[in-house]
Amino acid sequence: MNNTHTTLKIIGGILILVQLADILLHAATHQLEALRVSANLIILIWLTILAFGKVKAKSLSIAIISIATYLLLNLVFLALNGLTNPEQGGTLRVTLFVLVFITVMLSALFTHLHQRGN
């Protein structure tokens, strides 16, 4: 149980850092996109809600909704703006794909471990 708790803290910390880095990266390059930042905030809010432990009975539902909404907002962003970034010479949005992949995979692992621990 203690090992799972430590693992959850580490994964949660990495998720927070990834979201903050994503937002800061976009701010630093003057490419803040409302859909992407909203997606990052959803993950941060979800983790904050879990940290305060106020929703144990519905934590799985909230996790699924949060992760799905994060993914959906990023897919809408891609549908509206394309797979390439004109700001970077039309290159593939590799950073977006990597950050979204990391977030979704770690969020799923976090949710699995959190449910197993409860």
Coordinates of N, CA, C and O in Angstrom, one line a residue:
M1 N 0.8 -1.2 0.0 CA 0.0 0.0 0.0 C 0.9 1.2 0.0 O 0.6 2.2 -0.8
N2 N 1.9 1.3 0.9 CA 2.8 2.4 0.9 C 3.5 2.7 -0.4 O 3.7 3.8 -0.8
N3 N 4.0 1.5 -1.0 CA 4.7 1.6 -2.3 C 3.7 2.2 -3.3 O 4.2 3.0 -4.1
T4 N 2.5 1.8 -3.4 CA 1.5 2.3 -4.3 C 1.3 3.8 -4.1 O 1.2 4.6 -5.0
H5 N 1.2 4.2 -2.8 CA 1.0 5.6 -2.5 C 2.2 6.5 -3.0 O 2.0 7.6 -3.6
T6 N 3.4 6.0 -2.8 CA 4.6 6.7 -3.3 C 4.6 6.8 -4.8 O 4.9 7.8 -5.4
T7 N 4.3 5.7 -5.5 CA 4.2 5.6 -6.9 C 3.2 6.6 -7.4 O 3.4 7.3 -8.4
L8 N 2.0 6.7 -6.8 CA 1.0 7.7 -7.2 C 1.5 9.1 -7.0 O 1.2 9.9 -7.9
K9 N 2.2 9.4 -6.0 CA 2.8 10.7 -5.8 C 3.7 11.1 -6.9 O 3.7 12.2 -7.4
I10 N 4.6 10.1 -7.3 CA 5.6 10.3 -8.3 C 4.9 10.6 -9.7 O 5.2 11.5 -10.4
I11 N 3.9 9.7 -10.0 CA 3.2 9.8 -11.3 C 2.4 11.1 -11.3 O 2.4 11.9 -12.3
G12 N 1.7 11.4 -10.2 CA 1.0 12.7 -10.1 C 1.9 13.9 -10.3 O 1.6 14.8 -11.0
G13 N 3.1 13.8 -9.7 CA 4.0 14.9 -9.8 C 4.5 15.1 -11.2 O 4.6 16.2 -11.7
I14 N 4.8 14.0 -11.9 CA 5.2 14.0 -13.3 C 4.1 14.6 -14.2 O 4.3 15.4 -15.0
L15 N 2.9 14.2 -13.9 CA 1.7 14.7 -14.7 C 1.6 16.2 -14.5 O 1.4 16.9 -15.5
I16 N 1.8 16.7 -13.3 CA 1.7 18.1 -13.0 C 2.8 18.8 -13.8 O 2.6 19.9 -14.4
L17 N 4.0 18.3 -13.7 CA 5.1 19.0 -14.4 C 4.9 19.0 -15.9 O 5.3 20.0 -16.5
V18 N 4.4 17.9 -16.5 CA 4.2 17.9 -17.9 C 3.2 18.9 -18.3 O 3.3 19.6 -19.3
Q19 N 2.1 19.1 -17.5 CA 1.1 20.1 -17.9 C 1.6 21.5 -17.8 O 1.4 22.3 -18.6
L20 N 2.3 21.7 -16.7 CA 2.9 23.1 -16.5 C 4.0 23.4 -17.6 O 4.0 24.5 -18.1
A21 N 4.8 22.4 -17.9 CA 5.8 22.6 -19.0 C 5.1 22.9 -20.3 O 5.6 23.7 -21.1
D22 N 4.0 22.2 -20.6 CA 3.3 22.4 -21.8 C 2.8 23.8 -21.9 O 2.9 24.5 -22.9
I23 N 2.2 24.3 -20.8 CA 1.6 25.6 -20.8 C 2.8 26.7 -20.9 O 2.7 27.6 -21.7
L24 N 3.8 26.5 -20.2 CA 5.0 27.4 -20.2 C 5.7 27.4 -21.5 O 6.1 28.5 -22.0
L25 N 5.8 26.3 -22.2 CA 6.4 26.2 -23.5 C 5.6 27.0 -24.5 O 6.2 27.8 -25.3
H26 N 4.3 26.9 -24.4 CA 3.4 27.7 -25.4 C 3.5 29.2 -25.1 O 3.5 30.0 -26.0
A27 N 3.5 29.5 -23.8 CA 3.6 30.9 -23.4 C 5.0 31.5 -23.9 O 5.0 32.6 -24.4
A28 N 6.0 30.7 -23.7 CA 7.4 31.2 -24.1 C 7.5 31.4 -25.6 O 8.3 32.3 -26.0
T29 N 6.8 30.6 -26.4 CA 6.9 30.7 -27.8 C 5.7 31.6 -28.4 O 5.5 31.6 -29.6
H30 N 5.0 32.2 -27.5 CA 3.8 33.1 -27.9 C 2.8 32.3 -28.8 O 2.3 32.8 -29.8
Q31 N 2.6 31.0 -28.4 CA 1.6 30.2 -29.1 C 0.6 29.6 -28.1 O 0.2 28.4 -28.3
L32 N 0.1 30.4 -27.2 CA -0.9 29.9 -26.3 C -2.2 29.6 -27.0 O -2.7 30.5 -27.7
E33 N -2.7 28.4 -27.0 CA -3.9 28.0 -27.6 C -4.9 27.7 -26.5 O -4.6 26.8 -25.7
A34 N -6.1 28.3 -26.6 CA -7.1 28.1 -25.5 C -7.5 26.6 -25.3 O -7.6 26.1 -24.2
L35 N -7.6 25.9 -26.4 CA -8.0 24.4 -26.3 C -6.9 23.6 -25.6 O -7.2 22.8 -24.7
R36 N -5.7 23.9 -26.0 CA -4.6 23.1 -25.3 C -4.4 23.5 -23.9 O -4.3 22.6 -23.0
V37 N -4.5 24.8 -23.6 CA -4.3 25.2 -22.2 C -5.5 24.7 -21.3 O -5.3 24.2 -20.2
S38 N -6.7 24.7 -21.9 CA -7.9 24.2 -21.2 C -7.7 22.7 -20.9 O -8.0 22.2 -19.8
A39 N -7.2 22.0 -21.9 CA -6.9 20.5 -21.7 C -5.9 20.3 -20.5 O -6.1 19.5 -19.6
N40 N -4.9 21.1 -20.5 CA -3.9 21.0 -19.4 C -4.5 21.3 -18.1 O -4.3 20.6 -17.1
L41 N -5.3 22.4 -18.0 CA -6.0 22.8 -16.8 C -6.9 21.7 -16.3 O -7.1 21.5 -15.1
I42 N -7.6 21.0 -17.2 CA -8.5 19.9 -16.8 C -7.7 18.8 -16.0 O -8.2 18.3 -15.0
I43 N -6.6 18.4 -16.5 CA -5.7 17.4 -15.8 C -5.3 18.0 -14.5 O -5.3 17.3 -13.5
L44 N -4.9 19.2 -14.4 CA -4.4 19.8 -13.2 C -5.6 19.9 -12.2 O -5.4 19.6 -11.0
I45 N -6.7 20.3 -12.6 CA -7.9 20.3 -11.7 C -8.3 18.9 -11.2 O -8.5 18.7 -10.0
W46 N -8.3 17.9 -12.1 CA -8.6 16.6 -11.7 C -7.6 16.1 -10.6 O -8.0 15.5 -9.6
L47 N -6.3 16.3 -10.8 CA -5.3 15.9 -9.8 C -5.5 16.7 -8.5 O -5.3 16.1 -7.4
T48 N -5.9 17.9 -8.6 CA -6.1 18.7 -7.4 C -7.3 18.2 -6.6 O -7.3 18.0 -5.4
I49 N -8.4 17.8 -7.3 CA -9.6 17.2 -6.7 C -9.2 15.9 -6.0 O -9.6 15.7 -4.8
L50 N -8.4 15.1 -6.6 CA -8.0 13.9 -6.0 C -7.1 14.1 -4.8 O -7.2 13.4 -3.8
A51 N -6.2 15.1 -4.9 CA -5.3 15.4 -3.8 C -6.1 15.8 -2.5 O -5.6 15.4 -1.4
F52 N -7.2 16.4 -2.7 CA -8.0 16.8 -1.5 C -8.9 15.7 -1.0 O -9.6 15.8 0.0
G53 N -9.0 14.6 -1.8 CA -9.7 13.4 -1.4 C -11.2 13.6 -1.2 O -11.8 12.8 -0.4
K54 N -11.8 14.5 -1.9 CA -13.3 14.8 -1.7 C -14.2 13.9 -2.5 O -15.4 14.0 -2.4
V55 N -13.7 13.1 -3.4 CA -14.6 12.4 -4.4 C -14.2 11.0 -4.5 O -14.4 10.4 -5.6
K56 N -13.9 10.3 -3.5 CA -13.5 8.9 -3.5 C -14.5 8.0 -4.2 O -14.2 7.2 -5.0
A57 N -15.8 8.2 -3.9 CA -16.8 7.4 -4.4 C -17.0 7.5 -6.0 O -17.3 6.6 -6.6
K58 N -16.6 8.7 -6.5 CA -16.8 8.9 -7.9 C -15.4 9.2 -8.6 O -15.4 9.7 -9.7
S59 N -14.4 8.8 -8.0 CA -13.1 9.1 -8.6 C -12.8 8.5 -9.9 O -12.2 9.1 -10.8
L60 N -13.3 7.3 -10.2 CA -13.1 6.6 -11.5 C -13.9 7.4 -12.5 O -13.3 7.7 -13.6
S61 N -15.1 7.8 -12.3 CA -15.9 8.5 -13.3 C -15.2 9.9 -13.6 O -15.1 10.3 -14.7
I62 N -14.7 10.5 -12.5 CA -14.1 11.8 -12.7 C -12.8 11.7 -13.5 O -12.5 12.5 -14.4
A63 N -12.0 10.6 -13.2 CA -10.8 10.3 -14.0 C -11.1 10.1 -15.4 O -10.4 10.7 -16.3
I64 N -12.1 9.2 -15.7 CA -12.4 8.9 -17.1 C -12.9 10.2 -17.9 O -12.4 10.5 -19.0
I65 N -13.7 11.0 -17.2 CA -14.2 12.2 -17.9 C -13.1 13.2 -18.1 O -13.0 13.8 -19.2
S66 N -12.2 13.3 -17.1 CA -11.1 14.3 -17.2 C -10.1 13.9 -18.4 O -9.7 14.7 -19.2
I67 N -9.7 12.6 -18.4 CA -8.8 12.1 -19.4 C -9.4 12.2 -20.8 O -8.8 12.6 -21.7
A68 N -10.7 11.8 -20.9 CA -11.4 11.8 -22.2 C -11.5 13.3 -22.7 O -11.3 13.5 -23.9
T69 N -11.8 14.2 -21.8 CA -12.0 15.6 -22.2 C -10.6 16.2 -22.6 O -10.6 16.9 -23.6
Y70 N -9.6 15.8 -21.9 CA -8.2 16.2 -22.3 C -7.9 15.8 -23.7 O -7.5 16.6 -24.5
L71 N -8.2 14.5 -23.9 CA -7.9 13.9 -25.2 C -8.8 14.6 -26.3 O -8.3 14.9 -27.4
L72 N -10.1 14.7 -26.0 CA -11.0 15.3 -27.0 C -10.6 16.8 -27.3 O -10.6 17.1 -28.5
L73 N -10.2 17.6 -26.3 CA -9.8 18.9 -26.6 C -8.6 19.0 -27.5 O -8.5 19.8 -28.4
N74 N -7.6 18.1 -27.3 CA -6.4 18.0 -28.1 C -6.8 17.6 -29.5 O -6.2 18.0 -30.5
L75 N -7.7 16.6 -29.7 CA -8.1 16.2 -31.0 C -8.9 17.3 -31.7 O -8.7 17.5 -33.0
V76 N -9.7 18.0 -31.0 CA -10.4 19.2 -31.6 C -9.4 20.2 -32.1 O -9.5 20.8 -33.2
F77 N -8.4 20.4 -31.3 CA -7.3 21.4 -31.7 C -6.6 20.9 -33.0 O -6.4 21.7 -33.9
L78 N -6.3 19.6 -33.0 CA -5.7 19.1 -34.3 C -6.6 19.2 -35.5 O -6.2 19.5 -36.6
A79 N -7.9 18.9 -35.3 CA -8.9 19.0 -36.3 C -9.0 20.5 -36.9 O -9.1 20.7 -38.1
L80 N -8.9 21.4 -36.0 CA -9.0 22.8 -36.4 C -7.7 23.4 -36.9 O -7.7 24.3 -37.8
N81 N -6.6 22.9 -36.4 CA -5.3 23.6 -36.7 C -4.4 22.7 -37.5 O -3.3 23.2 -38.0
G82 N -4.7 21.4 -37.7 CA -3.9 20.6 -38.5 C -2.8 19.8 -37.8 O -2.5 20.1 -36.6
L83 N -2.2 18.8 -38.4 CA -1.2 18.0 -37.8 C 0.2 18.7 -37.8 O 1.1 18.2 -37.2
T84 N 0.3 19.7 -38.6 CA 1.6 20.5 -38.7 C 1.4 21.9 -38.1 O 0.3 22.4 -38.0
N85 N 2.6 22.4 -37.8 CA 2.6 23.8 -37.2 C 3.2 24.8 -38.1 O 4.4 24.8 -38.3
P86 N 2.4 25.7 -38.7 CA 2.9 26.7 -39.6 C 3.9 27.6 -38.9 O 4.8 28.2 -39.6
E87 N 3.8 27.8 -37.6 CA 4.7 28.7 -36.8 C 6.1 28.1 -36.8 O 7.1 28.8 -36.6
Q88 N 6.2 26.8 -37.1 CA 7.5 26.1 -37.1 C 7.9 25.6 -38.5 O 8.4 24.5 -38.6
G89 N 7.4 26.3 -39.5 CA 7.8 25.9 -40.9 C 7.0 24.7 -41.4 O 7.5 24.0 -42.3
G90 N 5.8 24.4 -40.8 CA 5.0 23.3 -41.3 C 5.4 22.0 -40.8 O 5.0 21.0 -41.4
T91 N 6.2 21.9 -39.8 CA 6.6 20.6 -39.2 C 5.5 19.9 -38.5 O 4.6 20.6 -37.9
L92 N 5.6 18.6 -38.4 CA 4.6 17.8 -37.6 C 4.7 18.3 -36.2 O 5.7 18.6 -35.6
R93 N 3.5 18.3 -35.5 CA 3.4 18.7 -34.1 C 3.9 17.6 -33.2 O 3.1 17.0 -32.4
V94 N 5.1 17.2 -33.3 CA 5.7 16.1 -32.5 C 5.6 16.4 -31.0 O 5.2 15.5 -30.3
T95 N 5.9 17.6 -30.6 CA 5.8 17.9 -29.2 C 4.4 17.6 -28.6 O 4.2 17.0 -27.6
L96 N 3.4 18.1 -29.4 CA 2.0 17.8 -29.0 C 1.7 16.4 -28.8 O 1.2 15.9 -27.8
F97 N 2.1 15.6 -29.8 CA 1.9 14.1 -29.8 C 2.6 13.5 -28.6 O 2.0 12.6 -27.9
V98 N 3.8 13.9 -28.3 CA 4.6 13.3 -27.2 C 3.9 13.7 -25.9 O 3.7 12.8 -25.0
L99 N 3.6 15.0 -25.7 CA 3.0 15.4 -24.5 C 1.6 14.8 -24.2 O 1.3 14.4 -23.1
V100 N 0.8 14.7 -25.2 CA -0.5 14.1 -25.1 C -0.4 12.6 -24.8 O -1.1 12.0 -23.9
F101 N 0.5 11.9 -25.5 CA 0.8 10.5 -25.2 C 1.2 10.3 -23.8 O 0.7 9.4 -23.1
I102 N 2.2 11.0 -23.3 CA 2.7 10.9 -21.9 C 1.6 11.2 -21.0 O 1.4 10.4 -20.0
T103 N 0.8 12.2 -21.2 CA -0.3 12.6 -20.3 C -1.4 11.5 -20.2 O -1.8 11.1 -19.1
V104 N -1.8 11.0 -21.4 CA -2.9 9.9 -21.4 C -2.3 8.6 -20.8 O -3.0 8.0 -19.9
M105 N -1.1 8.2 -21.1 CA -0.6 7.0 -20.5 C -0.4 7.1 -19.0 O -0.8 6.2 -18.3
L106 N 0.2 8.2 -18.6 CA 0.4 8.3 -17.1 C -0.9 8.5 -16.4 O -1.0 8.0 -15.3
S107 N -1.8 9.2 -17.0 CA -3.2 9.4 -16.4 C -3.9 8.0 -16.2 O -4.5 7.8 -15.2
A108 N -3.8 7.2 -17.2 CA -4.4 5.9 -17.2 C -3.7 5.0 -16.1 O -4.4 4.4 -15.3
L109 N -2.4 5.1 -16.1 CA -1.7 4.3 -15.0 C -2.0 4.8 -13.6 O -2.3 4.1 -12.7
F110 N -2.0 6.1 -13.5 CA -2.4 6.8 -12.2 C -3.8 6.3 -11.8 O -4.0 5.9 -10.6
T111 N -4.7 6.4 -12.7 CA -6.1 6.0 -12.4 C -6.2 4.5 -12.0 O -6.8 4.1 -11.0
H112 N -5.5 3.6 -12.7 CA -5.5 2.2 -12.4 C -4.9 2.0 -11.0 O -5.5 1.2 -10.2
L113 N -3.8 2.6 -10.7 CA -3.1 2.4 -9.4 C -4.0 3.0 -8.3 O -4.1 2.4 -7.2
H114 N -4.6 4.1 -8.6 CA -5.5 4.8 -7.6 C -6.7 3.9 -7.2 O -7.0 3.7 -6.1
Q115 N -7.3 3.3 -8.3 CA -8.4 2.4 -8.1 C -8.0 1.2 -7.3 O -8.8 0.7 -6.5
R116 N -6.9 0.6 -7.7 CA -6.4 -0.6 -7.0 C -6.1 -0.3 -5.6 O -6.3 -1.2 -4.7
G117 N -5.6 0.9 -5.3 CA -5.3 1.2 -3.9 C -6.5 1.5 -3.0 O -6.4 1.5 -1.8
N118 N -7.6 1.8 -3.6 CA -8.8 2.1 -2.9 C -9.7 0.9 -2.6 O -9.8 -0.1 -3.2

